Amino acid sequence: MDEQQDDMVRLASGLLERVQGDAVLNFQSEVIWLLRRDGDLSLNEQEDIWPRQRLAAVSQPFRRATYTYEW
């Protein structure tokens, strides 16, 4: 599963480079992995979601912040 998640992050990073606007990458509609709002990219603070090799796959500037869904 880790390899699939790594691939997903690489694909999402490439998409963020090509497509403008707000975006969210979530896991099973429960955990927000990344959020881009008004050009500001935030990656979840959980180290198990974003180990070093995944962080290295993100080519855009980012900050770390954790967001949750309010149901």
mmCIF file of N, CA and C in Angstrom:
data_model
loop_
_atom_site.group_PDB
_atom_site.id
_atom_site.type_symbol
_atom_site.label_atom_id
_atom_site.label_comp_id
_atom_site.label_asym_id
_atom_site.label_seq_id
_atom_site.Cartn_x
_atom_site.Cartn_y
_atom_site.Cartn_z
ATOM 1 N N MET A 1 0.822 -1.197 0.000
ATOM 2 C CA MET A 1 0.000 0.000 0.000
ATOM 3 C C MET A 1 0.865 1.261 0.000
ATOM 4 N N ASP A 2 2.007 1.240 0.680
ATOM 5 C CA ASP A 2 2.860 2.425 0.723
ATOM 6 C C ASP A 2 3.290 2.863 -0.670
ATOM 7 N N GLU A 3 3.620 1.913 -1.542
ATOM 8 C CA GLU A 3 4.032 2.270 -2.899
ATOM 9 C C GLU A 3 2.887 2.935 -3.656
ATOM 10 N N GLN A 4 1.679 2.434 -3.468
ATOM 11 C CA GLN A 4 0.520 3.046 -4.121
ATOM 12 C C GLN A 4 0.295 4.463 -3.601
ATOM 13 N N GLN A 5 0.469 4.649 -2.307
ATOM 14 C CA GLN A 5 0.302 5.983 -1.733
ATOM 15 C C GLN A 5 1.390 6.927 -2.240
ATOM 16 N N ASP A 6 2.619 6.423 -2.371
ATOM 17 C CA ASP A 6 3.702 7.238 -2.935
ATOM 18 C C ASP A 6 3.366 7.659 -4.361
ATOM 19 N N ASP A 7 2.865 6.719 -5.160
ATOM 20 C CA ASP A 7 2.466 7.030 -6.540
ATOM 21 C C ASP A 7 1.362 8.080 -6.568
ATOM 22 N N MET A 8 0.402 7.942 -5.668
ATOM 23 C CA MET A 8 -0.710 8.888 -5.606
ATOM 24 C C MET A 8 -0.195 10.299 -5.310
ATOM 25 N N VAL A 9 0.748 10.413 -4.398
ATOM 26 C CA VAL A 9 1.306 11.720 -4.047
ATOM 27 C C VAL A 9 2.061 12.314 -5.231
ATOM 28 N N ARG A 10 2.847 11.504 -5.934
ATOM 29 C CA ARG A 10 3.561 12.006 -7.114
ATOM 30 C C ARG A 10 2.582 12.503 -8.180
ATOM 31 N N LEU A 11 1.527 11.737 -8.412
ATOM 32 C CA LEU A 11 0.522 12.147 -9.396
ATOM 33 C C LEU A 11 -0.186 13.435 -8.972
ATOM 34 N N ALA A 12 -0.545 13.513 -7.696
ATOM 35 C CA ALA A 12 -1.227 14.713 -7.196
ATOM 36 C C ALA A 12 -0.322 15.938 -7.303
ATOM 37 N N SER A 13 0.954 15.772 -7.005
ATOM 38 C CA SER A 13 1.888 16.888 -7.101
ATOM 39 C C SER A 13 1.992 17.386 -8.542
ATOM 40 N N GLY A 14 2.066 16.459 -9.483
ATOM 41 C CA GLY A 14 2.099 16.847 -10.890
ATOM 42 C C GLY A 14 0.832 17.562 -11.320
ATOM 43 N N LEU A 15 -0.282 17.098 -10.832
ATOM 44 C CA LEU A 15 -1.565 17.730 -11.151
ATOM 45 C C LEU A 15 -1.640 19.145 -10.576
ATOM 46 N N LEU A 16 -1.151 19.320 -9.359
ATOM 47 C CA LEU A 16 -1.169 20.646 -8.744
ATOM 48 C C LEU A 16 -0.321 21.644 -9.530
ATOM 49 N N GLU A 17 0.750 21.157 -10.173
ATOM 50 C CA GLU A 17 1.580 22.038 -10.993
ATOM 51 C C GLU A 17 0.834 22.515 -12.236
ATOM 52 N N ARG A 18 -0.041 21.682 -12.761
ATOM 53 C CA ARG A 18 -0.699 21.969 -14.033
ATOM 54 C C ARG A 18 -2.068 22.634 -13.898
ATOM 55 N N VAL A 19 -2.726 22.446 -12.784
ATOM 56 C CA VAL A 19 -4.097 22.918 -12.607
ATOM 57 C C VAL A 19 -4.137 23.950 -11.480
ATOM 58 N N GLN A 20 -4.698 25.098 -11.776
ATOM 59 C CA GLN A 20 -4.843 26.151 -10.773
ATOM 60 C C GLN A 20 -6.105 25.923 -9.938
ATOM 61 N N GLY A 21 -6.183 26.604 -8.823
ATOM 62 C CA GLY A 21 -7.392 26.577 -8.004
ATOM 63 C C GLY A 21 -7.232 25.756 -6.746
ATOM 64 N N ASP A 22 -8.305 25.708 -6.003
ATOM 65 C CA ASP A 22 -8.327 24.971 -4.747
ATOM 66 C C ASP A 22 -8.354 23.475 -5.017
ATOM 67 N N ALA A 23 -7.782 22.706 -4.074
ATOM 68 C CA ALA A 23 -7.739 21.254 -4.239
ATOM 69 C C ALA A 23 -7.628 20.590 -2.874
ATOM 70 N N VAL A 24 -8.078 19.352 -2.820
ATOM 71 C CA VAL A 24 -7.928 18.557 -1.605
ATOM 72 C C VAL A 24 -7.621 17.120 -2.005
ATOM 73 N N LEU A 25 -6.733 16.488 -1.257
ATOM 74 C CA LEU A 25 -6.456 15.064 -1.407
ATOM 75 C C LEU A 25 -6.784 14.436 -0.068
ATOM 76 N N ASN A 26 -7.747 13.528 -0.085
ATOM 77 C CA ASN A 26 -8.140 12.897 1.173
ATOM 78 C C ASN A 26 -8.064 11.391 1.053
ATOM 79 N N PHE A 27 -8.091 10.725 2.180
ATOM 80 C CA PHE A 27 -8.074 9.271 2.244
ATOM 81 C C PHE A 27 -9.409 8.810 2.795
ATOM 82 N N GLN A 28 -10.157 8.112 1.981
ATOM 83 C CA GLN A 28 -11.455 7.540 2.349
ATOM 84 C C GLN A 28 -12.407 8.573 2.956
ATOM 85 N N SER A 29 -12.324 9.798 2.476
ATOM 86 C CA SER A 29 -13.168 10.903 2.960
ATOM 87 C C SER A 29 -13.079 11.093 4.470
ATOM 88 N N GLU A 30 -11.949 10.693 5.054
ATOM 89 C CA GLU A 30 -11.767 10.817 6.503
ATOM 90 C C GLU A 30 -10.577 11.691 6.869
ATOM 91 N N VAL A 31 -9.444 11.467 6.211
ATOM 92 C CA VAL A 31 -8.211 12.165 6.555
ATOM 93 C C VAL A 31 -7.800 13.049 5.383
ATOM 94 N N ILE A 32 -7.616 14.328 5.641
ATOM 95 C CA ILE A 32 -7.159 15.254 4.611
ATOM 96 C C ILE A 32 -5.638 15.197 4.566
ATOM 97 N N TRP A 33 -5.123 14.709 3.447
ATOM 98 C CA TRP A 33 -3.672 14.600 3.264
ATOM 99 C C TRP A 33 -3.074 15.938 2.871
ATOM 100 N N LEU A 34 -3.725 16.602 1.934
ATOM 101 C CA LEU A 34 -3.247 17.924 1.529
ATOM 102 C C LEU A 34 -4.428 18.797 1.159
ATOM 103 N N LEU A 35 -4.204 20.084 1.298
ATOM 104 C CA LEU A 35 -5.236 21.068 0.981
ATOM 105 C C LEU A 35 -4.553 22.271 0.346
ATOM 106 N N ARG A 36 -5.040 22.675 -0.815
ATOM 107 C CA ARG A 36 -4.577 23.918 -1.425
ATOM 108 C C ARG A 36 -5.765 24.870 -1.497
ATOM 109 N N ARG A 37 -5.597 26.007 -0.854
ATOM 110 C CA ARG A 37 -6.653 27.022 -0.819
ATOM 111 C C ARG A 37 -6.014 28.378 -1.095
ATOM 112 N N ASP A 38 -6.543 29.063 -2.110
ATOM 113 C CA ASP A 38 -6.007 30.373 -2.505
ATOM 114 C C ASP A 38 -4.502 30.320 -2.775
ATOM 115 N N GLY A 39 -4.039 29.216 -3.360
ATOM 116 C CA GLY A 39 -2.631 29.069 -3.721
ATOM 117 C C GLY A 39 -1.723 28.609 -2.602
ATOM 118 N N ASP A 40 -2.233 28.475 -1.393
ATOM 119 C CA ASP A 40 -1.449 28.058 -0.226
ATOM 120 C C ASP A 40 -1.605 26.551 -0.036
ATOM 121 N N LEU A 41 -0.510 25.810 -0.164
ATOM 122 C CA LEU A 41 -0.539 24.357 -0.042
ATOM 123 C C LEU A 41 -0.155 23.943 1.375
ATOM 124 N N SER A 42 -1.014 23.150 2.005
ATOM 125 C CA SER A 42 -0.768 22.627 3.351
ATOM 126 C C SER A 42 -0.782 21.111 3.299
ATOM 127 N N LEU A 43 0.214 20.497 3.938
ATOM 128 C CA LEU A 43 0.282 19.049 4.053
ATOM 129 C C LEU A 43 0.010 18.657 5.494
ATOM 130 N N ASN A 44 -0.726 17.576 5.665
ATOM 131 C CA ASN A 44 -1.054 17.069 6.989
ATOM 132 C C ASN A 44 0.221 16.912 7.816
ATOM 133 N N GLU A 45 0.132 17.178 9.099
ATOM 134 C CA GLU A 45 1.294 17.128 9.989
ATOM 135 C C GLU A 45 1.680 15.718 10.425
ATOM 136 N N GLN A 46 0.853 14.733 10.150
ATOM 137 C CA GLN A 46 1.144 13.368 10.589
ATOM 138 C C GLN A 46 2.349 12.807 9.835
ATOM 139 N N GLU A 47 3.372 12.400 10.583
ATOM 140 C CA GLU A 47 4.596 11.869 9.983
ATOM 141 C C GLU A 47 4.369 10.542 9.265
ATOM 142 N N ASP A 48 3.392 9.749 9.711
ATOM 143 C CA ASP A 48 3.144 8.472 9.035
ATOM 144 C C ASP A 48 2.507 8.687 7.663
ATOM 145 N N ILE A 49 1.816 9.789 7.468
ATOM 146 C CA ILE A 49 1.252 10.117 6.162
ATOM 147 C C ILE A 49 2.329 10.718 5.264
ATOM 148 N N TRP A 50 3.178 11.546 5.828
ATOM 149 C CA TRP A 50 4.182 12.265 5.052
ATOM 150 C C TRP A 50 5.601 11.953 5.515
ATOM 151 N N PRO A 51 6.066 10.716 5.289
ATOM 152 C CA PRO A 51 7.484 10.440 5.564
ATOM 153 C C PRO A 51 8.366 11.215 4.575
ATOM 154 N N ARG A 52 9.641 11.227 4.809
ATOM 155 C CA ARG A 52 10.564 12.049 4.012
ATOM 156 C C ARG A 52 10.467 11.821 2.507
ATOM 157 N N GLN A 53 10.349 10.559 2.090
ATOM 158 C CA GLN A 53 10.323 10.300 0.646
ATOM 159 C C GLN A 53 9.071 10.879 -0.002
ATOM 160 N N ARG A 54 7.963 10.936 0.714
ATOM 161 C CA ARG A 54 6.758 11.553 0.152
ATOM 162 C C ARG A 54 6.891 13.068 0.125
ATOM 163 N N LEU A 55 7.430 13.635 1.177
ATOM 164 C CA LEU A 55 7.640 15.084 1.183
ATOM 165 C C LEU A 55 8.530 15.503 0.014
ATOM 166 N N ALA A 56 9.527 14.689 -0.288
ATOM 167 C CA ALA A 56 10.447 14.997 -1.387
ATOM 168 C C ALA A 56 9.750 14.963 -2.742
ATOM 169 N N ALA A 57 8.638 14.249 -2.846
ATOM 170 C CA ALA A 57 7.910 14.141 -4.114
ATOM 171 C C ALA A 57 7.053 15.370 -4.402
ATOM 172 N N VAL A 58 6.878 16.230 -3.420
ATOM 173 C CA VAL A 58 6.058 17.436 -3.595
ATOM 174 C C VAL A 58 6.974 18.567 -4.052
ATOM 175 N N SER A 59 6.733 19.060 -5.253
ATOM 176 C CA SER A 59 7.624 20.071 -5.824
ATOM 177 C C SER A 59 7.195 21.507 -5.516
ATOM 178 N N GLN A 60 6.002 21.691 -5.003
ATOM 179 C CA GLN A 60 5.512 23.033 -4.693
ATOM 180 C C GLN A 60 5.897 23.411 -3.257
ATOM 181 N N PRO A 61 6.033 24.714 -2.988
ATOM 182 C CA PRO A 61 6.234 25.149 -1.600
ATOM 183 C C PRO A 61 5.005 24.777 -0.766
ATOM 184 N N PHE A 62 5.237 24.370 0.466
ATOM 185 C CA PHE A 62 4.129 23.970 1.332
ATOM 186 C C PHE A 62 4.449 24.303 2.774
ATOM 187 N N ARG A 63 3.412 24.245 3.571
ATOM 188 C CA ARG A 63 3.556 24.335 5.024
ATOM 189 C C ARG A 63 2.861 23.123 5.602
ATOM 190 N N ARG A 64 3.042 22.880 6.875
ATOM 191 C CA ARG A 64 2.406 21.738 7.526
ATOM 192 C C ARG A 64 1.255 22.233 8.386
ATOM 193 N N ALA A 65 0.085 21.657 8.178
ATOM 194 C CA ALA A 65 -1.110 21.972 8.964
ATOM 195 C C ALA A 65 -2.074 20.814 8.805
ATOM 196 N N THR A 66 -2.825 20.533 9.843
ATOM 197 C CA THR A 66 -3.782 19.433 9.800
ATOM 198 C C THR A 66 -5.197 19.996 9.816
ATOM 199 N N TYR A 67 -5.983 19.556 8.852
ATOM 200 C CA TYR A 67 -7.384 19.959 8.741
ATOM 201 C C TYR A 67 -8.268 18.732 8.903
ATOM 202 N N THR A 68 -9.460 18.948 9.391
ATOM 203 C CA THR A 68 -10.417 17.851 9.549
ATOM 204 C C THR A 68 -11.750 18.265 8.947
ATOM 205 N N TYR A 69 -12.518 17.255 8.611
ATOM 206 C CA TYR A 69 -13.878 17.503 8.139
ATOM 207 C C TYR A 69 -14.781 17.735 9.339
ATOM 208 N N GLU A 70 -15.692 18.661 9.201
ATOM 209 C CA GLU A 70 -16.698 18.881 10.239
ATOM 210 C C GLU A 70 -18.015 18.354 9.710
ATOM 211 N N TRP A 71 -18.469 17.258 10.239
ATOM 212 C CA TRP A 71 -19.701 16.606 9.767
ATOM 213 C C TRP A 71 -20.864 17.025 10.600
#
